[in-house]
Coordinates of C-alpha atoms in Angstrom, one line a residue:
Chain A
M2 CA -9.5 75.8 35.0
S3 CA -11.9 76.9 32.3
A4 CA -10.3 80.3 32.3
Q5 CA -7.0 78.6 31.7
H6 CA -8.5 76.6 28.8
R7 CA -9.8 79.7 27.2
A8 CA -6.5 81.4 27.7
T9 CA -4.7 78.5 25.9
A10 CA -7.2 78.5 23.1
T11 CA -6.8 82.2 22.6
G12 CA -3.1 82.0 23.2
T13 CA -2.4 80.2 19.9
G14 CA -5.6 81.6 18.4
R15 CA -6.8 78.1 17.4
S16 CA -8.6 75.4 19.3
L17 CA -7.6 71.8 18.9
A18 CA -11.3 70.8 18.4
R19 CA -12.3 69.4 15.1
S20 CA -12.8 72.3 12.8
R21 CA -15.4 70.7 10.5
P22 CA -17.3 67.4 10.5
R23 CA -15.8 64.7 8.4
Y24 CA -18.9 63.3 6.7
G25 CA -16.8 61.4 4.1
E26 CA -15.2 59.2 6.6
Q27 CA -18.6 58.2 8.1
A28 CA -20.0 57.4 4.7
I29 CA -17.1 55.3 3.7
K30 CA -17.3 53.3 6.9
V31 CA -21.0 52.6 6.2
V32 CA -20.3 51.6 2.6
L33 CA -17.5 49.2 3.6
M34 CA -19.6 47.7 6.4
L35 CA -22.5 47.1 3.9
A36 CA -20.0 45.4 1.5
A37 CA -18.9 43.1 4.3
L38 CA -22.5 42.4 5.3
V39 CA -23.5 41.3 1.7
S40 CA -21.2 38.3 1.8
V41 CA -22.2 37.3 5.3
A42 CA -25.9 37.8 4.5
T43 CA -25.5 35.6 1.4
T44 CA -24.1 32.8 3.4
V45 CA -26.8 33.0 6.1
G46 CA -29.4 33.3 3.3
I47 CA -28.1 30.1 1.7
V48 CA -28.2 28.2 4.9
F49 CA -31.9 29.2 5.4
A50 CA -32.8 28.5 1.8
L51 CA -31.3 25.1 2.1
A52 CA -32.8 24.4 5.5
E53 CA -36.5 24.6 4.8
P54 CA -36.8 22.2 1.9
T55 CA -34.2 19.9 3.6
I56 CA -36.4 19.7 6.7
E57 CA -39.4 19.0 4.5
F58 CA -37.4 16.3 2.7
F59 CA -36.6 14.5 5.9
S60 CA -40.2 14.6 7.0
E61 CA -40.9 12.4 4.0
V62 CA -37.7 10.3 3.8
S63 CA -36.3 9.1 7.0
L64 CA -32.6 9.5 7.9
A65 CA -32.4 5.8 8.1
Q66 CA -33.5 5.5 4.4
F67 CA -31.1 8.3 3.4
F68 CA -28.0 7.0 5.2
G69 CA -28.9 3.4 5.6
S70 CA -29.2 2.3 2.0
T71 CA -26.8 2.2 -1.0
E72 CA -29.4 2.5 -3.7
W73 CA -29.8 6.0 -5.2
G74 CA -32.4 7.0 -7.7
P75 CA -34.7 9.8 -6.5
L76 CA -35.7 10.6 -10.1
F77 CA -36.9 7.1 -10.9
K78 CA -40.0 5.2 -10.0
P79 CA -39.9 3.7 -7.6
A80 CA -37.6 6.2 -6.1
H81 CA -34.6 5.2 -3.9
F82 CA -33.0 7.6 -1.5
G83 CA -29.8 5.8 -0.3
V84 CA -27.3 8.6 -0.6
W85 CA -24.0 6.6 -0.3
P86 CA -23.3 6.1 -4.0
I87 CA -23.1 9.8 -4.7
I88 CA -21.1 10.5 -1.5
V89 CA -18.6 7.8 -2.4
A90 CA -18.4 9.1 -6.0
T91 CA -17.8 12.6 -4.8
L92 CA -15.1 11.5 -2.3
E93 CA -13.5 9.3 -4.9
I94 CA -13.2 11.9 -7.6
T95 CA -12.0 14.5 -5.0
L96 CA -9.4 12.0 -3.8
I97 CA -8.1 11.4 -7.4
A98 CA -8.0 15.1 -7.9
I99 CA -6.0 15.7 -4.7
I100 CA -3.6 12.9 -5.5
V101 CA -2.9 14.7 -8.8
A102 CA -2.9 18.2 -7.7
V103 CA -1.1 18.3 -4.3
P104 CA 2.2 16.9 -5.5
L105 CA 2.2 18.9 -8.8
G106 CA 0.9 22.1 -7.2
L107 CA 3.4 22.0 -4.3
A108 CA 6.2 21.2 -6.6
A109 CA 5.3 24.1 -8.8
A110 CA 5.0 26.4 -5.8
I111 CA 8.5 25.3 -4.5
Y112 CA 9.9 25.8 -7.9
L113 CA 8.4 29.3 -8.3
S114 CA 9.2 30.4 -4.8
E115 CA 12.6 28.9 -4.2
Y116 CA 14.3 28.0 -7.5
A117 CA 12.9 30.2 -10.3
S118 CA 14.7 33.4 -11.2
R119 CA 12.7 36.6 -10.8
R120 CA 12.2 36.8 -14.5
V121 CA 10.8 33.2 -14.8
R122 CA 8.5 33.9 -11.8
K123 CA 7.2 37.0 -13.4
I124 CA 6.1 35.1 -16.5
F125 CA 4.9 31.9 -14.8
K126 CA 2.8 33.2 -12.0
P127 CA 0.3 35.1 -14.3
V128 CA 0.1 32.1 -16.7
L129 CA -0.7 29.9 -13.7
E130 CA -3.4 32.3 -12.6
V131 CA -4.9 32.4 -16.1
L132 CA -5.1 28.6 -16.0
A133 CA -7.2 29.0 -12.9
G134 CA -9.6 31.0 -15.0
V135 CA -10.2 28.4 -17.7
P136 CA -14.0 27.6 -17.7
T137 CA -14.4 24.1 -16.3
V138 CA -16.6 23.0 -19.1
V139 CA -13.5 23.1 -21.2
F140 CA -11.8 20.7 -18.8
G141 CA -14.9 18.5 -19.0
F142 CA -14.8 18.1 -22.7
F143 CA -11.1 17.7 -22.6
A144 CA -11.6 14.7 -20.3
L145 CA -14.4 13.2 -22.3
T146 CA -13.0 13.6 -25.8
L147 CA -9.3 13.4 -25.3
V148 CA -8.2 11.9 -21.9
T149 CA -10.7 9.0 -21.8
P150 CA -9.9 7.8 -25.4
L151 CA -6.2 8.2 -24.7
L152 CA -6.4 6.2 -21.5
Q153 CA -8.5 3.6 -23.3
D154 CA -5.8 3.3 -26.0
V155 CA -2.9 3.2 -23.7
F156 CA -4.4 1.0 -20.9
P157 CA -7.0 -1.1 -22.7
W158 CA -6.9 -3.6 -19.8
L159 CA -8.5 -1.0 -17.6
G160 CA -11.8 -1.4 -19.3
L161 CA -12.5 2.3 -19.0
E162 CA -16.2 3.2 -19.7
P163 CA -16.8 6.2 -22.0
K164 CA -17.7 8.1 -19.0
N165 CA -15.7 7.4 -15.9
A166 CA -14.5 8.8 -12.5
L167 CA -10.8 8.4 -13.4
S168 CA -10.7 11.0 -16.3
A169 CA -13.0 13.3 -14.4
G170 CA -10.9 13.1 -11.3
L171 CA -7.7 13.7 -13.3
L172 CA -9.1 16.8 -14.9
V173 CA -10.6 18.1 -11.7
G174 CA -7.0 17.7 -10.3
V175 CA -5.6 19.8 -13.2
M176 CA -8.3 22.4 -12.5
I177 CA -7.2 22.8 -8.9
I178 CA -3.4 22.8 -9.5
P179 CA -3.3 26.6 -10.0
I180 CA -5.1 27.2 -6.7
I181 CA -2.7 25.1 -4.8
A182 CA 0.4 26.3 -6.6
S183 CA -0.5 30.0 -6.5
M184 CA -1.7 30.2 -2.9
S185 CA 1.2 28.0 -1.7
E186 CA 3.7 30.1 -3.5
D187 CA 2.3 33.2 -1.9
A188 CA 2.6 31.6 1.5
M189 CA 6.2 30.5 0.8
A190 CA 7.2 33.8 -0.6
A191 CA 6.0 35.4 2.7
V192 CA 8.5 33.3 4.8
P193 CA 11.3 35.7 5.9
N194 CA 14.5 35.3 4.0
G195 CA 16.4 35.1 7.3
L196 CA 15.1 31.6 7.8
R197 CA 16.4 30.5 4.5
E198 CA 19.8 32.1 5.2
G199 CA 19.9 30.4 8.6
S200 CA 19.4 27.0 6.9
F201 CA 21.9 27.6 4.1
A202 CA 24.5 28.8 6.6
L203 CA 24.2 25.4 8.3
G204 CA 25.2 23.6 5.0
A205 CA 21.7 22.7 3.9
S206 CA 21.0 22.4 0.2
K207 CA 18.2 24.3 -1.5
M208 CA 16.0 21.2 -1.5
L209 CA 16.4 20.6 2.2
T210 CA 15.9 24.3 3.0
S211 CA 12.7 24.3 0.9
V212 CA 11.3 21.1 2.3
R213 CA 12.4 21.3 6.0
V214 CA 12.3 25.1 6.6
V215 CA 10.2 27.0 4.1
V216 CA 7.3 24.5 3.6
P217 CA 6.8 24.0 7.4
A218 CA 7.0 27.7 8.0
A219 CA 4.4 28.3 5.3
F220 CA 2.3 25.3 6.4
S221 CA -0.8 27.1 7.4
G222 CA -1.0 28.9 4.1
I223 CA -0.4 25.7 2.2
V224 CA -3.1 23.8 4.1
A225 CA -5.5 26.7 3.5
A226 CA -4.7 26.4 -0.3
I227 CA -5.3 22.6 -0.2
I228 CA -8.5 23.0 1.7
L229 CA -9.8 25.5 -0.7
A230 CA -8.8 23.2 -3.6
I231 CA -10.6 20.2 -2.0
S232 CA -13.7 22.3 -1.5
R233 CA -13.6 23.4 -5.1
A234 CA -13.0 19.8 -6.2
A235 CA -15.8 18.4 -4.1
G236 CA -18.2 21.0 -5.5
E237 CA -17.0 20.9 -9.1
T238 CA -20.0 20.2 -11.3
M239 CA -19.3 20.7 -15.0
I240 CA -16.3 18.4 -15.3
V241 CA -17.9 15.5 -13.5
A242 CA -21.3 16.0 -15.3
I243 CA -19.6 15.8 -18.7
A244 CA -16.9 13.2 -18.0
A245 CA -18.2 11.0 -15.2
G246 CA -21.8 10.9 -16.1
F247 CA -25.0 10.5 -14.0
K248 CA -25.2 6.8 -13.3
S249 CA -25.6 6.0 -9.6
V250 CA -23.7 2.9 -8.8
F251 CA -22.3 2.1 -5.4
T252 CA -18.7 1.3 -6.4
L253 CA -15.1 2.3 -5.7
D254 CA -14.1 1.3 -9.2
P255 CA -12.9 4.5 -10.9
T256 CA -13.2 3.1 -14.4
Q257 CA -17.0 3.2 -14.1
E258 CA -19.5 5.9 -14.8
M259 CA -20.7 7.5 -11.6
S260 CA -22.7 10.5 -10.5
T261 CA -21.3 12.8 -7.8
M262 CA -23.5 14.9 -5.4
A263 CA -22.9 18.1 -7.5
A264 CA -23.6 16.2 -10.7
F265 CA -26.9 15.0 -9.3
I266 CA -27.9 18.5 -8.2
A267 CA -27.2 19.8 -11.7
Q268 CA -29.0 16.9 -13.3
A269 CA -32.1 17.1 -11.1
G270 CA -32.1 20.9 -11.2
S271 CA -32.0 21.1 -15.0
G272 CA -34.6 18.4 -15.4
D273 CA -38.4 18.7 -14.9
A274 CA -38.6 18.2 -11.1
S275 CA -41.5 20.4 -10.2
T276 CA -41.3 22.7 -7.2
G277 CA -42.5 21.0 -4.1
S278 CA -42.0 17.5 -5.4
I279 CA -39.9 15.0 -3.5
A280 CA -37.3 15.1 -6.4
Y281 CA -37.1 18.8 -5.9
K282 CA -36.6 18.6 -2.2
T283 CA -33.9 15.9 -2.7
I284 CA -31.8 18.6 -4.5
F285 CA -31.8 20.6 -1.3
A286 CA -31.1 17.7 1.0
V287 CA -28.1 16.7 -1.1
G288 CA -27.0 20.4 -1.3
S289 CA -27.2 20.6 2.5
L290 CA -25.1 17.5 2.9
L291 CA -22.5 18.8 0.5
F292 CA -22.5 22.1 2.4
L293 CA -22.1 20.4 5.7
M294 CA -19.3 18.1 4.4
T295 CA -17.2 21.1 3.1
F296 CA -18.0 23.1 6.2
A297 CA -16.9 20.2 8.5
M298 CA -13.7 19.8 6.5
N299 CA -12.9 23.5 6.7
W300 CA -13.5 23.6 10.4
F301 CA -11.4 20.5 11.0
S302 CA -8.5 21.8 8.9
A303 CA -8.6 25.2 10.7
R304 CA -8.1 23.2 13.9
M305 CA -5.3 21.3 12.4
V306 CA -3.6 24.4 11.2
Q307 CA -3.9 26.0 14.7
K308 CA -2.3 22.9 16.2
Y309 CA 0.6 22.3 13.8
R310 CA 1.5 25.5 12.2
E311 CA 5.0 27.0 12.8
V312 CA 4.6 30.7 13.6
Y313 CA 7.4 33.0 12.6
D314 CA 7.2 36.6 13.6
Chain B
M20 CA 35.7 67.5 24.0
S21 CA 37.3 70.2 21.9
E22 CA 39.9 71.3 24.5
I23 CA 41.2 67.8 25.0
G24 CA 42.0 67.5 21.3
I25 CA 42.1 63.9 20.1
S26 CA 40.7 61.8 22.8
M27 CA 40.8 58.1 22.5
P28 CA 37.5 56.4 23.5
N29 CA 37.5 55.0 27.0
V30 CA 37.6 51.3 26.1
T31 CA 39.0 48.2 27.5
V32 CA 41.1 46.4 25.0
R33 CA 41.0 42.6 25.3
G34 CA 43.1 42.1 28.3
P35 CA 45.9 39.8 29.5
E36 CA 43.4 37.2 30.6
A37 CA 43.7 35.8 27.1
P38 CA 47.3 36.2 26.3
R39 CA 48.1 35.4 22.7
N40 CA 51.1 35.4 20.6
L41 CA 49.8 37.6 17.9
E42 CA 53.0 37.9 16.0
S43 CA 53.0 34.4 14.7
L44 CA 49.7 34.4 12.9
D45 CA 48.4 31.0 11.9
P46 CA 46.2 31.9 8.9
V47 CA 42.8 30.4 8.4
F48 CA 41.7 32.7 5.7
Q49 CA 43.9 34.8 3.4
V50 CA 42.2 37.5 1.4
E51 CA 44.1 38.8 -1.5
D52 CA 42.9 41.7 -3.6
L53 CA 39.3 40.9 -3.0
S54 CA 36.6 42.9 -4.8
V55 CA 32.9 42.1 -4.6
F56 CA 30.4 43.1 -7.2
Y57 CA 26.6 43.2 -7.2
G58 CA 25.9 43.3 -10.9
D59 CA 28.1 46.0 -12.2
Y60 CA 28.4 47.8 -8.9
E61 CA 31.7 47.2 -7.1
A62 CA 30.6 47.2 -3.5
V63 CA 34.0 46.5 -2.0
R64 CA 37.4 47.1 -3.6
N65 CA 40.8 45.5 -3.2
V66 CA 40.7 44.0 0.3
D67 CA 43.8 42.3 1.7
M68 CA 43.6 40.7 5.1
T69 CA 44.4 37.5 7.0
I70 CA 42.2 35.8 9.6
G71 CA 44.2 34.0 12.3
N72 CA 43.4 30.6 13.7
R73 CA 41.4 30.7 17.0
E74 CA 41.5 34.5 17.0
I75 CA 38.6 36.9 17.1
T76 CA 38.8 39.2 14.2
A77 CA 36.5 42.3 14.2
M78 CA 35.5 44.2 11.2
I79 CA 34.3 47.7 12.0
G80 CA 33.4 50.8 10.0
P81 CA 30.5 53.0 9.0
S82 CA 27.3 51.8 7.3
G83 CA 27.8 50.8 3.6
C84 CA 31.6 50.2 4.0
G85 CA 31.3 46.6 2.8
K86 CA 32.2 44.9 6.0
S87 CA 29.2 42.5 5.9
T88 CA 29.8 41.9 2.2
V89 CA 33.3 40.8 2.9
L90 CA 32.1 38.6 5.8
R91 CA 29.6 36.9 3.6
C92 CA 32.4 35.9 1.2
F93 CA 34.0 33.8 3.8
N94 CA 31.2 31.2 3.7
R95 CA 30.1 32.0 0.1
M96 CA 26.7 33.4 1.4
N97 CA 26.9 36.0 -1.4
D98 CA 26.5 33.2 -3.9
L99 CA 22.8 33.3 -3.0
I100 CA 22.3 36.8 -4.1
P101 CA 21.6 37.0 -7.8
G102 CA 24.3 39.0 -9.6
A103 CA 26.8 38.9 -6.7
R104 CA 30.4 37.9 -7.7
A105 CA 33.7 38.0 -6.0
A106 CA 37.0 38.8 -7.8
G107 CA 40.4 38.3 -6.3
K108 CA 41.3 35.5 -4.0
I109 CA 40.3 34.1 -0.7
T110 CA 42.0 30.9 0.5
Y111 CA 40.9 28.8 3.4
H112 CA 43.8 26.8 4.9
G113 CA 45.5 27.4 1.5
E114 CA 42.6 26.1 -0.6
D115 CA 41.0 28.6 -3.0
L116 CA 37.5 29.2 -1.5
Y117 CA 36.1 30.2 -4.9
G118 CA 37.8 27.4 -6.9
D119 CA 35.8 25.4 -9.4
H120 CA 36.0 22.3 -7.4
V121 CA 34.6 23.9 -4.2
D122 CA 31.1 23.0 -3.1
P123 CA 29.6 26.0 -1.3
I124 CA 27.4 23.7 0.8
E125 CA 30.5 22.0 2.2
V126 CA 32.0 25.5 2.8
R127 CA 29.0 26.5 4.8
R128 CA 29.0 23.4 6.8
R129 CA 32.6 24.1 7.9
I130 CA 32.1 27.8 8.3
G131 CA 29.1 28.7 10.4
M132 CA 27.3 32.0 10.5
V133 CA 25.2 33.9 13.0
F134 CA 23.1 36.8 11.7
Q135 CA 22.2 40.3 12.8
K136 CA 18.6 39.4 13.6
P137 CA 18.2 36.2 15.6
N138 CA 16.6 33.8 13.1
P139 CA 15.6 30.6 14.9
F140 CA 13.5 28.3 12.8
P141 CA 9.8 28.3 13.9
K142 CA 10.4 24.8 15.4
S143 CA 11.2 23.5 18.9
I144 CA 14.4 24.5 20.6
Y145 CA 15.6 20.9 20.2
D146 CA 14.8 20.7 16.5
N147 CA 16.5 24.0 15.9
I148 CA 19.8 22.6 17.2
A149 CA 19.2 19.2 15.6
Y150 CA 18.5 20.7 12.2
G151 CA 22.1 21.1 11.1
P152 CA 23.3 17.7 12.3
R153 CA 20.3 16.1 10.6
V154 CA 20.7 17.8 7.2
N155 CA 24.3 17.0 7.3
G156 CA 23.7 13.4 8.1
M157 CA 25.9 13.5 11.2
K158 CA 26.3 10.4 13.2
G159 CA 26.0 10.2 17.0
K160 CA 23.3 10.5 19.6
M161 CA 21.3 13.5 18.8
D162 CA 20.3 14.2 22.4
D163 CA 24.0 14.4 23.3
L164 CA 24.7 16.7 20.4
V165 CA 21.9 19.0 21.3
E166 CA 23.0 19.2 25.0
Q167 CA 26.6 19.7 24.0
A168 CA 25.8 22.6 21.6
L169 CA 23.5 24.3 24.1
T170 CA 26.0 23.9 26.9
Q171 CA 28.7 25.4 24.8
A172 CA 26.5 28.3 23.9
A173 CA 25.7 28.9 27.7
L174 CA 22.0 28.2 27.1
W175 CA 21.6 24.7 28.4
D176 CA 20.6 25.6 32.0
E177 CA 18.0 28.1 30.8
V178 CA 16.3 25.8 28.3
K179 CA 16.9 22.2 29.4
D180 CA 13.4 21.9 30.8
K181 CA 11.7 23.2 27.8
L182 CA 13.4 21.7 24.8
K183 CA 10.1 20.9 23.1
Q184 CA 9.0 24.5 23.4
N185 CA 9.0 26.7 20.3
A186 CA 12.2 28.6 19.9
L187 CA 10.4 31.8 19.3
S188 CA 9.1 31.8 22.9
L189 CA 12.7 32.6 24.0
S190 CA 13.9 36.2 24.5
G191 CA 15.9 37.9 21.8
G192 CA 19.2 37.3 23.6
Q193 CA 18.3 33.7 24.2
Q194 CA 17.3 33.3 20.6
Q195 CA 20.7 34.7 19.5
R196 CA 22.5 32.2 21.8
L197 CA 20.3 29.5 20.3
C198 CA 21.5 30.5 16.9
I199 CA 25.1 30.3 18.0
A200 CA 24.3 26.9 19.5
R201 CA 22.7 25.9 16.2
A202 CA 25.9 27.0 14.4
I203 CA 28.1 25.1 16.8
A204 CA 26.1 21.9 16.5
V205 CA 27.4 21.1 13.0
K206 CA 30.9 21.4 14.5
P207 CA 32.3 24.2 12.2
E208 CA 35.8 25.4 12.2
V209 CA 35.0 29.0 11.9
I210 CA 32.0 31.1 13.1
L211 CA 31.1 34.3 11.3
M212 CA 29.0 36.8 13.1
D213 CA 27.2 39.6 11.4
E214 CA 26.4 42.2 14.0
P215 CA 25.2 39.5 16.3
C216 CA 24.3 42.0 19.1
S217 CA 22.8 44.8 17.3
A218 CA 19.2 43.7 18.0
L219 CA 20.0 42.9 21.7
D220 CA 19.9 44.8 25.0
P221 CA 23.2 45.5 26.9
I222 CA 22.8 42.5 29.2
A223 CA 22.2 40.1 26.4
T224 CA 25.1 41.7 24.6
T225 CA 27.4 41.1 27.5
K226 CA 26.4 37.5 27.6
I227 CA 27.1 37.0 23.9
E228 CA 30.5 38.8 24.2
D229 CA 31.5 36.5 27.1
L230 CA 30.4 33.6 25.0
M231 CA 32.6 34.7 22.1
Q232 CA 35.6 34.8 24.4
E233 CA 34.7 31.3 25.6
L234 CA 34.3 30.0 22.0
S235 CA 37.5 31.6 20.7
R236 CA 39.4 28.8 22.5
D237 CA 38.0 26.3 20.0
Y238 CA 36.8 28.3 17.1
T239 CA 38.1 31.0 14.7
I240 CA 35.6 33.9 15.0
V241 CA 35.1 36.8 12.6
I242 CA 32.6 39.4 13.8
V243 CA 31.2 42.4 12.0
T244 CA 30.1 45.1 14.5
H245 CA 28.9 48.7 14.5
N246 CA 30.0 48.9 18.1
M247 CA 33.6 50.0 18.4
Q248 CA 33.7 49.2 22.1
Q249 CA 32.6 45.7 21.3
A250 CA 35.4 45.3 18.8
A251 CA 37.8 46.6 21.3
R252 CA 36.5 44.4 24.1
V253 CA 36.4 41.1 22.3
S254 CA 38.7 41.0 19.4
D255 CA 42.4 40.2 18.8
R256 CA 42.6 42.0 15.5
T257 CA 40.5 44.7 13.9
A258 CA 39.9 45.6 10.4
F259 CA 38.6 49.1 9.8
F260 CA 36.6 49.6 6.6
T261 CA 35.2 52.8 5.2
A262 CA 33.3 53.9 2.1
E263 CA 35.1 56.1 -0.4
V264 CA 33.9 57.9 -3.5
D265 CA 36.0 57.3 -6.5
E266 CA 36.7 59.6 -9.5
A267 CA 33.4 58.6 -11.1
G268 CA 31.4 59.5 -8.0
V269 CA 30.7 55.9 -7.1
R270 CA 31.0 54.7 -3.5
H271 CA 33.1 51.6 -2.8
G272 CA 33.9 49.9 0.5
R273 CA 37.7 50.0 1.3
L274 CA 39.8 48.3 3.9
V275 CA 41.7 51.2 5.6
E276 CA 43.7 49.5 8.2
F277 CA 44.1 46.0 9.6
D278 CA 46.1 45.4 12.7
E279 CA 46.1 44.1 16.3
T280 CA 43.1 45.5 18.1
S281 CA 45.2 47.2 20.8
R282 CA 47.1 49.1 18.1
I283 CA 44.0 50.1 16.2
F284 CA 42.5 51.6 19.3
T285 CA 45.6 53.2 20.8
N286 CA 47.9 54.0 18.0
P287 CA 46.2 53.8 14.6
A288 CA 48.4 54.3 11.6
D289 CA 45.8 55.9 9.4
K290 CA 44.2 59.3 10.1
R291 CA 40.8 57.9 8.9
T292 CA 40.9 55.2 11.5
E293 CA 41.7 57.6 14.2
D294 CA 38.9 59.9 13.1
Y295 CA 36.4 57.1 13.2
I296 CA 37.4 55.6 16.6
T297 CA 37.5 59.0 18.2
G298 CA 34.0 59.7 16.9
R299 CA 34.7 62.4 14.4
F300 CA 32.7 60.6 11.8
G301 CA 30.7 57.4 11.2

């Protein structure tokens, strides 16, 4: 057998064994793995960094105090730790943003993917993506100095406070439109053309084809876009800090000034809360809660997508 | 092969089990001097042909000969391709298909189409069939419509217990019959088929061919196929297309010969048809 092997090897004069080691391939594999590790390690690091002060916080403030009260004022004396006002404010502003951004973003995506000519798409898509890069502080001042006064003029009966959840929510919505539009457009553009043709061939109009075939087929991508947008909205800090203010009131009225979770973190973090103080630990407790809320939502939506998506091959 | 000289392929031409009076052609489509352009490029040039009512018309020819392009004019599917334009005339029951008053959506509702690659929607089997009737606002009991369409497409017995299942769980051949059922569900007058069996195995192909025979009692069928035997087996008339290079060196699809299938396959009038069906080119 081995004689035969040798004979074959000498027969062509060249063995099939690797002629020289490929160090480059190994090195690249290691570099790529390290790059992947950095992002995972960062996430794990964040969780640990949040966990310790959070645990310390709850050794001083009970869960019952935290979730059982509607009075929030950890930076005042006497301090109050009822977290509901900032949760409600966060959810309310996120909801306003989503109500603005989902219809507009999806409509823009449908237009770009199904109606626009190639030329229009080539101009619009990059413009949309540039809009996603506008610093949020710009949106914040836009809300404070333009949108709020405008709303006060046009709808005086609203009794809009100078800082309010409504303008902040509207502008957070504008901020996330490009995320929804651009990612949904990608998902819709990936839907095979055969499905559209199948629909047109049955006498469906463009609108029906878009809404009943393309959007359902791109559903998982669209939901992913909306989820990312919600996460961005819930965590948005600058716009709400500037336009919605820092007052902690337990209310659903969007005309009032209110502090979101992210705004509180920014406020307390930029203040003079000394390391180790209860105010300092509160930042981490609120941070953990925001992290858990977004995480839960992502997980839930991943399950939804699994269940309802329409897979095409 | 060479000592036999010209040998006609060993094919069965659609037999006497479907006797038809092919002489008195009852035209559904009349194509007069049709040319199709993609931008400046003339893909097909000067086509004249007639599609007979409740006949199966096959369009054969080598790749790039424009047979699919012509087929896609019959339901104005080419309108969806930017820059595509048809010159000449196609009438449908005497009405100009490209007239200003014509709504392409209405055209496509009346003239169904089945594609090369089975393209069921990523929805349930039931919803695939119900889609057309729903978007067209058709009246009637949907369950009955679905059953009727699936039965006509010879698929009902295979899927009746799993109508809620995703259509993509079906085999390729079943998917294609589902697409035929989907087309039938909107009660079209004509069914266009663009190489409906080219992605299928021989058994699935046989089933689709049997189904076409079955359907030709109620529908006018136009089929584009690469498979000459298939054209010979199923069709009443055959149009042979080829691609020709003009003086400027540009390729155009041309209709070479259009006749009863039996004549095309046994006694073609044109040398190019004969060369193609005997396998000399293409």
